[in-house]
């Protein structure tokens, strides 16, 4: 369904984590602000607003995207997964691996890292260290040094993790 245009706004319908939402959004509204401010799903973070840090990463129709780089009107009719959709009452295996392997410190990058890792593991169930590094390369973490994040993703894939 095409978005209806009314005085600089558009009515969109979007599915987020399995729930369908209809919203009237300004033409210039970014997807990250629709997710955080309009839908109150605050797990995805606003970091750089330039697409460099990855804190706002979500999965849009099966593809990893940075939600600060898309307008809300661009996702009309789409399906989005945010970090809130990864677990259903308990931590997902990936989230548990991040906890078990100390793959987070301040936690600011963690939602984006989790979404990037989710997209990677869906495409490659047993990635190598190099493939994991490439899979998360669009995410900046200033705290962990990345090694524990790589170990967590490898553990979540069911592979042996060296110490």
Backbone as a printed PyTorch tensor [residue, N CA C, xyz], in Angstrom:
tensor([[[  0.8530,  -1.1770,   0.0000],
         [  0.0000,   0.0000,   0.0000],
         [  0.8940,   1.2350,   0.0000]],

        [[  0.6120,   2.1680,  -0.8610],
         [  1.3970,   3.4110,  -0.9350],
         [  1.0090,   4.3380,   0.2020]],

        [[  1.9770,   5.0630,   0.7190],
         [  1.7210,   6.0110,   1.8040],
         [  0.8790,   7.1720,   1.2640]],

        [[ -0.1450,   7.5650,   2.0150],
         [ -0.9540,   8.7170,   1.5980],
         [ -0.2470,   9.9940,   2.0130]],

        [[ -0.2590,  10.9980,   1.1580],
         [  0.4470,  12.2490,   1.4030],
         [ -0.5350,  13.3180,   1.8750]],

        [[ -0.2840,  13.8880,   3.0490],
         [ -1.1140,  14.9580,   3.5870],
         [ -0.2040,  15.9920,   4.2170]],

        [[ -0.1160,  17.1720,   3.6120],
         [  0.6040,  18.3170,   4.1830],
         [  1.9450,  17.9390,   4.8010]],

        [[  2.8220,  17.2950,   4.0250],
         [  4.1610,  16.9760,   4.5160],
         [  4.2270,  15.7560,   5.4100]],

        [[  3.1220,  15.0350,   5.5410],
         [  3.1340,  13.8110,   6.3300],
         [  2.6560,  12.6540,   5.4550]],

        [[  2.9400,  11.4690,   5.9090],
         [  2.5040,  10.2580,   5.2140],
         [  1.9760,   9.2730,   6.2330]],

        [[  0.9410,   8.5610,   5.8730],
         [  0.4340,   7.4780,   6.7050],
         [  1.1390,   6.2120,   6.2400]],

        [[  1.8210,   5.5660,   7.1760],
         [  2.5300,   4.3360,   6.8550],
         [  2.0250,   3.2000,   7.7270]],

        [[  2.2150,   2.0090,   7.2260],
         [  1.9510,   0.7860,   7.9810],
         [  3.2440,   0.0000,   7.9820]],

        [[  3.6570,  -0.4320,   9.1430],
         [  4.9100,  -1.1720,   9.2670],
         [  4.7330,  -2.2380,  10.3400]],

        [[  5.3560,  -3.3870,  10.1070],
         [  5.3510,  -4.4480,  11.1070],
         [  6.6900,  -4.4060,  11.8320]],

        [[  6.6430,  -4.3120,  13.1460],
         [  7.8640,  -4.2970,  13.9470],
         [  7.7560,  -5.3970,  14.9940]],

        [[  8.6890,  -6.3190,  14.9410],
         [  8.7280,  -7.4470,  15.8700],
         [  7.3930,  -8.1890,  15.9120]],

        [[  6.7480,  -8.3090,  14.7590],
         [  5.5110,  -9.0730,  14.6580],
         [  4.2380,  -8.2980,  14.9320]],

        [[  4.3550,  -7.0520,  15.3190],
         [  3.1800,  -6.2100,  15.5870],
         [  3.0580,  -5.1690,  14.4830]],

        [[  1.8370,  -5.0040,  13.9590],
         [  1.6090,  -4.0310,  12.8950],
         [  1.2200,  -2.6900,  13.4960]],

        [[  1.8570,  -1.6430,  12.9970],
         [  1.6020,  -0.2770,  13.4430],
         [  1.2180,   0.5800,  12.2510]],

        [[  0.2770,   1.4850,  12.4640],
         [ -0.0430,   2.5240,  11.4840],
         [  0.2540,   3.8510,  12.1500]],

        [[  1.0040,   4.6830,  11.4530],
         [  1.3830,   5.9800,  12.0030],
         [  1.3810,   7.0280,  10.9020]],

        [[  1.0850,   8.2450,  11.2930],
         [  1.2420,   9.4090,  10.4250],
         [  2.6160,   9.9680,  10.7640]],

        [[  3.5030,  10.0650,   9.7700],
         [  4.8670,  10.5220,  10.0240],
         [  5.2180,  11.6720,   9.0990]],

        [[  6.0260,  12.5780,   9.6100],
         [  6.5550,  13.6560,   8.7770],
         [  7.4900,  13.0620,   7.7310]],

        [[  7.5280,  13.6990,   6.5820],
         [  8.3580,  13.2090,   5.4760],
         [  9.8300,  13.1070,   5.8630]],

        [[ 10.2910,  13.9490,   6.7720],
         [ 11.7200,  13.9610,   7.1320],
         [ 12.0580,  13.0990,   8.3470]],

        [[ 11.0680,  12.4210,   8.9240],
         [ 11.2910,  11.6180,  10.1390],
         [ 12.1570,  10.4020,   9.8300]],

        [[ 13.2090,  10.2190,  10.6070],
         [ 14.0820,   9.0700,  10.4350],
         [ 13.4610,   7.8240,  11.0550]],

        [[ 13.7860,   6.6730,  10.4870],
         [ 13.2750,   5.4050,  11.0000],
         [ 13.6410,   5.2230,  12.4670]],

        [[ 14.8600,   5.5550,  12.8760],
         [ 15.2520,   5.3860,  14.2800],
         [ 14.3300,   6.1600,  15.2140]],

        [[ 13.8740,   7.3330,  14.7910],
         [ 12.9860,   8.1210,  15.6500],
         [ 11.5700,   7.5590,  15.6610]],

        [[ 11.1370,   6.9750,  14.5670],
         [  9.8510,   6.2620,  14.5590],
         [  9.9190,   5.1110,  15.5590]],

        [[ 10.9910,   4.3350,  15.4940],
         [ 11.1380,   3.1760,  16.3760],
         [ 11.2120,   3.6030,  17.8370]],

        [[ 12.0800,   4.5230,  18.1590],
         [ 12.3040,   4.9140,  19.5560],
         [ 11.1980,   5.8060,  20.1190]],

        [[ 10.8550,   6.8660,  19.3810],
         [  9.9720,   7.8860,  19.9340],
         [  8.4970,   7.5710,  19.7230]],

        [[  8.1480,   7.0770,  18.5440],
         [  6.7420,   6.8280,  18.2510],
         [  6.2800,   5.4600,  18.7350]],

        [[  7.1350,   4.4450,  18.6150],
         [  6.7520,   3.0890,  19.0040],
         [  7.2600,   2.7070,  20.3880]],

        [[  8.0610,   3.5790,  21.0040],
         [  8.6040,   3.3670,  22.3520],
         [  9.4350,   2.0930,  22.4650]],

        [[ 10.1360,   1.7560,  21.3980],
         [ 11.0680,   0.6340,  21.4030],
         [ 12.4680,   1.2350,  21.4900]],

        [[ 12.9550,   1.3870,  22.6980],
         [ 14.1700,   2.1740,  22.9260],
         [ 15.4470,   1.3400,  22.9860]],

        [[ 15.3770,   0.0870,  22.5990],
         [ 16.5830,  -0.7450,  22.5960],
         [ 17.5970,  -0.2890,  21.5720]],

        [[ 17.1420,   0.0630,  20.3850],
         [ 18.0450,   0.5880,  19.3570],
         [ 18.4910,   1.9750,  19.7820]],

        [[ 19.7660,   2.2460,  19.6400],
         [ 20.2990,   3.5170,  20.1210],
         [ 20.6350,   4.4810,  18.9900]],

        [[ 20.5400,   5.7600,  19.2930],
         [ 20.9980,   6.8030,  18.3870],
         [ 22.4330,   7.1080,  18.8000]],

        [[ 23.3390,   6.8720,  17.8830],
         [ 24.7400,   7.1150,  18.1970],
         [ 25.2610,   8.3100,  17.4380]],

        [[ 25.5930,   8.0950,  16.1890],
         [ 26.2900,   9.1150,  15.4150],
         [ 25.3820,   9.9180,  14.4890]],

        [[ 24.2240,   9.3740,  14.1470],
         [ 23.3110,   9.9920,  13.1650],
         [ 23.9460,  10.1280,  11.7840]],

        [[ 25.0000,   9.3730,  11.5210],
         [ 25.6650,   9.4360,  10.2170],
         [ 25.8440,   8.0520,   9.5890]],

        [[ 25.3660,   7.0100,  10.2320],
         [ 25.5010,   5.6610,   9.6980],
         [ 26.8400,   5.0100,   9.9670]],

        [[ 27.6680,   5.6230,  10.7910],
         [ 29.0030,   5.0820,  11.0270],
         [ 29.1050,   4.1320,  12.2160]],

        [[ 28.3010,   4.3310,  13.2610],
         [ 28.5360,   3.5820,  14.4990],
         [ 27.7660,   2.2730,  14.6010]],

        [[ 26.6200,   2.1540,  13.9380],
         [ 25.8600,   0.9110,  13.9630],
         [ 24.9630,   0.6980,  15.1610]],

        [[ 24.9140,   1.6390,  16.0970],
         [ 24.0920,   1.4730,  17.3020],
         [ 22.5990,   1.3800,  16.9780]],

        [[ 22.2110,   1.8800,  15.8270],
         [ 20.7990,   1.9100,  15.4330],
         [ 20.4190,   0.7630,  14.5060]],

        [[ 21.2870,  -0.2240,  14.3280],
         [ 21.0560,  -1.2970,  13.3650],
         [ 19.8030,  -2.1010,  13.6780]],

        [[ 19.0210,  -2.3620,  12.6300],
         [ 17.8260,  -3.2000,  12.6950],
         [ 17.8150,  -4.0780,  11.4520]],

        [[ 16.9390,  -5.0500,  11.4320],
         [ 16.7920,  -5.9080,  10.2670],
         [ 15.4900,  -5.5270,   9.5740]],

        [[ 15.5960,  -5.0910,   8.3310],
         [ 14.4740,  -4.6180,   7.5260],
         [ 14.2530,  -5.6080,   6.3900]],

        [[ 13.1040,  -6.2830,   6.4180],
         [ 12.7980,  -7.2850,   5.3850],
         [ 13.9710,  -8.2330,   5.1550]],

        [[ 14.6000,  -8.6640,   6.2550],
         [ 15.6800,  -9.6350,   6.1820],
         [ 17.0650,  -9.0740,   5.9340]],

        [[ 17.1820,  -7.7620,   5.7720],
         [ 18.4710,  -7.1390,   5.4960],
         [ 18.8660,  -6.2150,   6.6370]],

        [[ 20.1020,  -6.3220,   7.0780],
         [ 20.6140,  -5.4430,   8.1230],
         [ 20.7300,  -4.0270,   7.5770]],

        [[ 20.1650,  -3.0510,   8.2930],
         [ 20.2420,  -1.6430,   7.8860],
         [ 20.5070,  -0.7810,   9.1140]],

        [[ 20.9640,   0.4190,   8.8500],
         [ 21.1540,   1.4110,   9.9030],
         [ 19.9520,   2.3410,   9.8550]],

        [[ 19.1710,   2.3210,  10.9130],
         [ 17.8860,   3.0290,  10.9020],
         [ 18.0180,   4.5420,  10.9590]],

        [[ 19.2190,   5.0540,  11.2170],
         [ 19.4200,   6.5090,  11.1610],
         [ 19.6280,   6.9790,   9.7360]],

        [[ 19.7310,   6.0460,   8.8040],
         [ 19.9960,   6.3880,   7.4060],
         [ 18.7600,   6.2130,   6.5200]],

        [[ 17.6300,   5.8670,   7.1190],
         [ 16.4000,   5.6620,   6.3630],
         [ 15.3030,   6.5690,   6.8910]],

        [[ 14.4920,   7.0270,   5.9910],
         [ 13.3040,   7.7800,   6.3940],
         [ 12.2010,   6.7930,   6.7480]],

        [[ 11.3660,   7.1640,   7.6840],
         [ 10.2610,   6.2960,   8.0860],
         [  9.3440,   5.9850,   6.9110]],

        [[  9.1270,   6.9520,   6.0220],
         [  8.2350,   6.7130,   4.8760],
         [  8.7860,   5.6330,   3.9440]],

        [[ 10.0770,   5.3700,   3.9910],
         [ 10.6790,   4.3540,   3.1380],
         [ 10.3440,   2.9400,   3.5780]],

        [[  9.8500,   2.7690,   4.7960],
         [  9.5750,   1.4190,   5.3060],
         [  8.0850,   1.0790,   5.2820]],

        [[  7.2890,   1.8880,   4.5970],
         [  5.8620,   1.5990,   4.4870],
         [  5.6760,   0.1990,   3.9000]],

        [[  4.9400,  -0.6440,   4.6150],
         [  4.6710,  -2.0000,   4.1650],
         [  5.7550,  -3.0100,   4.5060]],

        [[  6.8020,  -2.5740,   5.1850],
         [  7.9450,  -3.4410,   5.4810],
         [  7.7890,  -4.1560,   6.8180]],

        [[  8.6840,  -5.0920,   7.0460],
         [  8.7840,  -5.8150,   8.3130],
         [ 10.1540,  -5.5170,   8.9160]],

        [[ 10.1480,  -5.1150,  10.1830],
         [ 11.3800,  -4.7180,  10.8690],
         [ 11.5480,  -5.5650,  12.1260]],

        [[ 12.7880,  -5.9370,  12.3900],
         [ 13.1360,  -6.5930,  13.6490],
         [ 14.0890,  -5.6820,  14.4010]],

        [[ 13.7810,  -5.4360,  15.6620],
         [ 14.6700,  -4.6730,  16.5370],
         [ 15.2050,  -5.6060,  17.6100]],

        [[ 16.1030,  -5.1000,  18.4240],
         [ 16.6890,  -5.9210,  19.4800],
         [ 15.6130,  -6.4410,  20.4420]],

        [[ 14.5300,  -5.7020,  20.6060],
         [ 13.4550,  -6.1690,  21.4910],
         [ 12.8140,  -7.4490,  20.9790]],

        [[ 12.9160,  -7.6940,  19.6760],
         [ 12.3160,  -8.8810,  19.0910],
         [ 13.1770, -10.1280,  19.1630]],

        [[ 14.3880, -10.0200,  19.6850],
         [ 15.2730, -11.1820,  19.7350],
         [ 14.8920, -12.1870,  20.8050]],

        [[ 14.3210, -11.7400,  21.8900],
         [ 14.0200, -12.6220,  23.0080],
         [ 12.5200, -12.6360,  23.2870]],

        [[ 12.0670, -13.7410,  23.8010],
         [ 10.6620, -13.8660,  24.1720],
         [ 10.5990, -14.2910,  25.6360]],

        [[ 10.8020, -13.3400,  26.5200],
         [ 10.7590, -13.6330,  27.9520],
         [ 12.1070, -14.0030,  28.5380]],

        [[ 12.9220, -14.7270,  27.7990],
         [ 14.2620, -15.0990,  28.2410],
         [ 15.2500, -14.6240,  27.1860]],

        [[ 16.5060, -14.5450,  27.5700],
         [ 17.5280, -14.1500,  26.6160],
         [ 17.6120, -15.1620,  25.4820]],

        [[ 17.8310, -14.6710,  24.2830],
         [ 18.0770, -15.5620,  23.1490],
         [ 19.4500, -16.1940,  23.3420]],

        [[ 19.7600, -17.2790,  22.6390],
         [ 21.1100, -17.8670,  22.7630],
         [ 22.2160, -16.8570,  22.4580]],

        [[ 22.0030, -15.9830,  21.4880],
         [ 23.0090, -14.9720,  21.1660],
         [ 23.1670, -13.9810,  22.3190]],

        [[ 22.0700, -13.5040,  22.8650],
         [ 22.1380, -12.5880,  24.0030],
         [ 22.8140, -13.2610,  25.1960]],

        [[ 22.5050, -14.5210,  25.4330],
         [ 23.1240, -15.2520,  26.5400],
         [ 24.6240, -15.3980,  26.3180]],

        [[ 25.0130, -15.6500,  25.0710],
         [ 26.4450, -15.7730,  24.7600],
         [ 27.1610, -14.4490,  24.9950]],

        [[ 26.5210, -13.3230,  24.6580],
         [ 27.1190, -12.0110,  24.9300],
         [ 27.3380, -11.8460,  26.4330]],

        [[ 26.3800, -12.2750,  27.2270],
         [ 26.5150, -12.1850,  28.6820],
         [ 27.6070, -13.1390,  29.1850]],

        [[ 27.5580, -14.3750,  28.7390],
         [ 28.5150, -15.3980,  29.2080],
         [ 29.9600, -15.0610,  28.8520]],

        [[ 30.1740, -14.4140,  27.7220],
         [ 31.5290, -14.1470,  27.2400],
         [ 31.9490, -12.6890,  27.4290]],

        [[ 31.2190, -11.9790,  28.2670],
         [ 31.5630, -10.5870,  28.6070],
         [ 31.7510,  -9.7310,  27.3540]],

        [[ 30.7850,  -9.8480,  26.4390],
         [ 30.8780,  -9.1500,  25.1540],
         [ 30.2130,  -7.7830,  25.2010]],

        [[ 30.0050,  -7.2860,  26.3860],
         [ 29.4480,  -5.9470,  26.5150],
         [ 30.0320,  -5.3020,  27.7510]],

        [[ 30.1850,  -4.0160,  27.6760],
         [ 30.6340,  -3.2750,  28.8410],
         [ 29.6470,  -2.1510,  29.1050]],

        [[ 29.7770,  -1.0370,  28.4190],
         [ 28.8090,   0.0350,  28.6690],
         [ 27.4510,  -0.3310,  28.0780]],

        [[ 27.4310,  -1.1710,  27.0350],
         [ 26.1910,  -1.6530,  26.4600],
         [ 25.6020,  -0.7900,  25.3650]],

        [[ 26.2060,   0.3410,  25.0810],
         [ 25.6080,   1.2340,  24.1020],
         [ 25.5880,   0.6280,  22.7010]],

        [[ 26.6340,  -0.0460,  22.3170],
         [ 26.6990,  -0.6480,  20.9800],
         [ 25.9980,  -1.9980,  20.9210]],

        [[ 25.6960,  -2.5780,  22.0680],
         [ 25.2190,  -3.9570,  22.1290],
         [ 23.9890,  -4.2340,  21.2710]],

        [[ 22.9450,  -3.4000,  21.2830],
         [ 21.7950,  -3.7090,  20.4200],
         [ 22.1770,  -3.8080,  18.9450]],

        [[ 22.9870,  -2.8960,  18.4660],
         [ 23.4210,  -2.9470,  17.0760],
         [ 24.3000,  -4.1510,  16.7960]],

        [[ 25.1860,  -4.4830,  17.7330],
         [ 26.0280,  -5.6700,  17.5800],
         [ 25.1690,  -6.9240,  17.5220]],

        [[ 24.1760,  -7.0070,  18.3980],
         [ 23.2880,  -8.1670,  18.4060],
         [ 22.5310,  -8.3060,  17.0970]],

        [[ 22.0650,  -7.1850,  16.5450],
         [ 21.3250,  -7.2460,  15.2790],
         [ 22.2650,  -7.6260,  14.1410]],

        [[ 23.4780,  -7.0990,  14.1330],
         [ 24.4540,  -7.4640,  13.1080],
         [ 24.8110,  -8.9440,  13.2140]],

        [[ 25.0090,  -9.4180,  14.4340],
         [ 25.3380, -10.8280,  14.6410],
         [ 24.1620, -11.7280,  14.2460]],

        [[ 22.9590, -11.3010,  14.5340],
         [ 21.7720, -12.0720,  14.1380],
         [ 21.7150, -12.2120,  12.6240]],

        [[ 21.9040, -11.0980,  11.9240],
         [ 21.8870, -11.1380,  10.4540],
         [ 23.0040, -12.0450,   9.9340]],

        [[ 24.1930, -11.9400,  10.5160],
         [ 25.3170, -12.7790,  10.1050],
         [ 25.0040, -14.2540,  10.2950]],

        [[ 24.5250, -14.6180,  11.4840],
         [ 24.2790, -16.0280,  11.7850],
         [ 23.1410, -16.6060,  10.9510]],

        [[ 22.2250, -15.7770,  10.5150],
         [ 21.1770, -16.2580,   9.6130],
         [ 21.7410, -16.5920,   8.2380]],

        [[ 22.7570, -15.8660,   7.8230],
         [ 23.3820, -16.0960,   6.5210],
         [ 24.4790, -17.1580,   6.5850]],

        [[ 25.1250, -17.2730,   7.7260],
         [ 26.2750, -18.1570,   7.8690],
         [ 26.2400, -18.7400,   9.2790]],

        [[ 25.7480, -19.9560,   9.4110],
         [ 25.5310, -20.5640,  10.7270],
         [ 26.8210, -20.8370,  11.4990]],

        [[ 27.9300, -20.9900,  10.8130],
         [ 29.2160, -21.2990,  11.4600],
         [ 30.3230, -20.3900,  10.9180]],

        [[ 30.2380, -19.0950,  11.1840],
         [ 31.2420, -18.1800,  10.6220],
         [ 32.6050, -18.3210,  11.2980]],

        [[ 33.6360, -18.0720,  10.5150],
         [ 34.9990, -18.0290,  11.0540],
         [ 35.1960, -16.7010,  11.7800]],

        [[ 36.3040, -16.5790,  12.4790],
         [ 36.6200, -15.3140,  13.1500],
         [ 36.6560, -14.1680,  12.1480]],

        [[ 37.2540, -14.4190,  10.9810],
         [ 37.3450, -13.3830,   9.9560],
         [ 35.9640, -12.9940,   9.4340]],

        [[ 35.0860, -13.9860,   9.2490],
         [ 33.7270, -13.7120,   8.7770],
         [ 32.9210, -12.9510,   9.8340]],

        [[ 33.1590, -13.2660,  11.0910],
         [ 32.4880, -12.5330,  12.1750],
         [ 32.9660, -11.0850,  12.1740]],

        [[ 34.2770, -10.8880,  12.0650],
         [ 34.8180,  -9.5230,  12.0340],
         [ 34.2010,  -8.7290,  10.8860]],

        [[ 34.0790,  -9.3670,   9.7400],
         [ 33.4700,  -8.6760,   8.5930],
         [ 31.9870,  -8.4200,   8.8470]],

        [[ 31.3000,  -9.3520,   9.4890],
         [ 29.8730,  -9.2190,   9.7630],
         [ 29.5260,  -8.0960,  10.7270]],

        [[ 30.4550,  -7.7610,  11.6080],
         [ 30.1870,  -6.6880,  12.5820],
         [ 30.9670,  -5.4160,  12.2710]],

        [[ 31.6030,  -5.3520,  11.1060],
         [ 32.4780,  -4.2220,  10.8020],
         [ 31.7610,  -2.8830,  10.7540]],

        [[ 30.4670,  -2.8610,  10.5890],
         [ 29.7270,  -1.6030,  10.5660],
         [ 29.3230,  -1.1110,  11.9400]],

        [[ 29.8340,  -1.7530,  12.9870],
         [ 29.4960,  -1.3860,  14.3580],
         [ 30.7520,  -0.9830,  15.1140]],

        [[ 30.6600,   0.1330,  15.7960],
         [ 31.7920,   0.6180,  16.5870],
         [ 31.5300,   0.3410,  18.0660]],

        [[ 32.5290,  -0.2560,  18.7070],
         [ 32.4930,  -0.4650,  20.1530],
         [ 33.7500,   0.1760,  20.7240]],

        [[ 33.5600,   1.0780,  21.6440],
         [ 34.7050,   1.7750,  22.2200],
         [ 35.1910,   1.1360,  23.5250]],

        [[ 34.5070,   0.0880,  23.9860],
         [ 34.8390,  -0.4780,  25.2950],
         [ 35.5060,  -1.8470,  25.2510]],

        [[ 35.0220,  -2.7530,  24.3920],
         [ 35.3950,  -4.1600,  24.5500],
         [ 36.6550,  -4.5860,  23.8320]],

        [[ 37.0600,  -3.8930,  22.7950],
         [ 38.1810,  -4.3710,  21.9940],
         [ 37.7560,  -5.4680,  21.0340]],

        [[ 36.5020,  -5.8060,  20.9740],
         [ 35.8860,  -6.7170,  20.0130],
         [ 36.1580,  -8.1960,  20.2460]],

        [[ 37.2380,  -8.5800,  20.8810],
         [ 37.5780,  -9.9950,  20.9810],
         [ 36.4640, -10.7900,  21.6480]],

        [[ 35.9210, -10.2870,  22.7500],
         [ 34.8570, -11.0240,  23.4350],
         [ 33.5710, -11.0500,  22.6240]],

        [[ 33.3460, -10.0440,  21.7960],
         [ 32.1760, -10.0500,  20.9150],
         [ 32.3300, -11.1680,  19.8870]],

        [[ 33.5020, -11.3060,  19.3160],
         [ 33.7670, -12.3830,  18.3600],
         [ 33.5780, -13.7350,  19.0440]],

        [[ 34.1040, -13.8830,  20.2510],
         [ 33.9530, -15.1410,  20.9900],
         [ 32.4820, -15.4380,  21.2590]],

        [[ 31.7010, -14.4340,  21.6230],
         [ 30.2880, -14.6430,  21.9110],
         [ 29.5230, -15.1000,  20.6730]],

        [[ 29.8110, -14.4730,  19.5540],
         [ 29.1170, -14.8430,  18.3110],
         [ 29.5100, -16.2720,  17.9160]],

        [[ 30.7670, -16.5820,  18.0690],
         [ 31.2270, -17.9390,  17.7570],
         [ 30.5500, -18.9610,  18.6910]],

        [[ 30.4580, -18.6370,  19.9700],
         [ 29.7950, -19.5270,  20.9130],
         [ 28.3110, -19.6900,  20.5760]],

        [[ 27.6580, -18.6140,  20.2040],
         [ 26.2380, -18.6830,  19.8470],
         [ 26.0130, -19.5500,  18.6050]],

        [[ 27.0490, -19.6600,  17.7630],
         [ 26.9330, -20.4860,  16.5650],
         [ 27.2190, -21.9650,  16.8660]],

        [[ 27.5420, -22.2460,  18.1250],
         [ 27.8000, -23.6390,  18.5250],
         [ 29.2220, -24.0960,  18.3000]],

        [[ 30.1250, -23.1680,  17.9970],
         [ 31.5130, -23.5210,  17.7550],
         [ 32.3290, -23.4090,  19.0430]],

        [[ 33.4340, -24.1220,  19.0720],
         [ 34.3620, -24.0430,  20.1950],
         [ 34.9650, -22.6290,  20.2490]],

        [[ 35.0830, -22.1170,  21.4600],
         [ 35.6560, -20.7960,  21.6620],
         [ 36.9600, -20.9650,  22.4250]],

        [[ 38.0490, -20.5380,  21.8160],
         [ 39.3480, -20.5850,  22.4900],
         [ 39.4700, -19.4590,  23.4940]],

        [[ 40.2430, -19.6700,  24.4940],
         [ 40.4200, -18.6500,  25.5430],
         [ 41.6080, -17.7850,  25.2790]]])
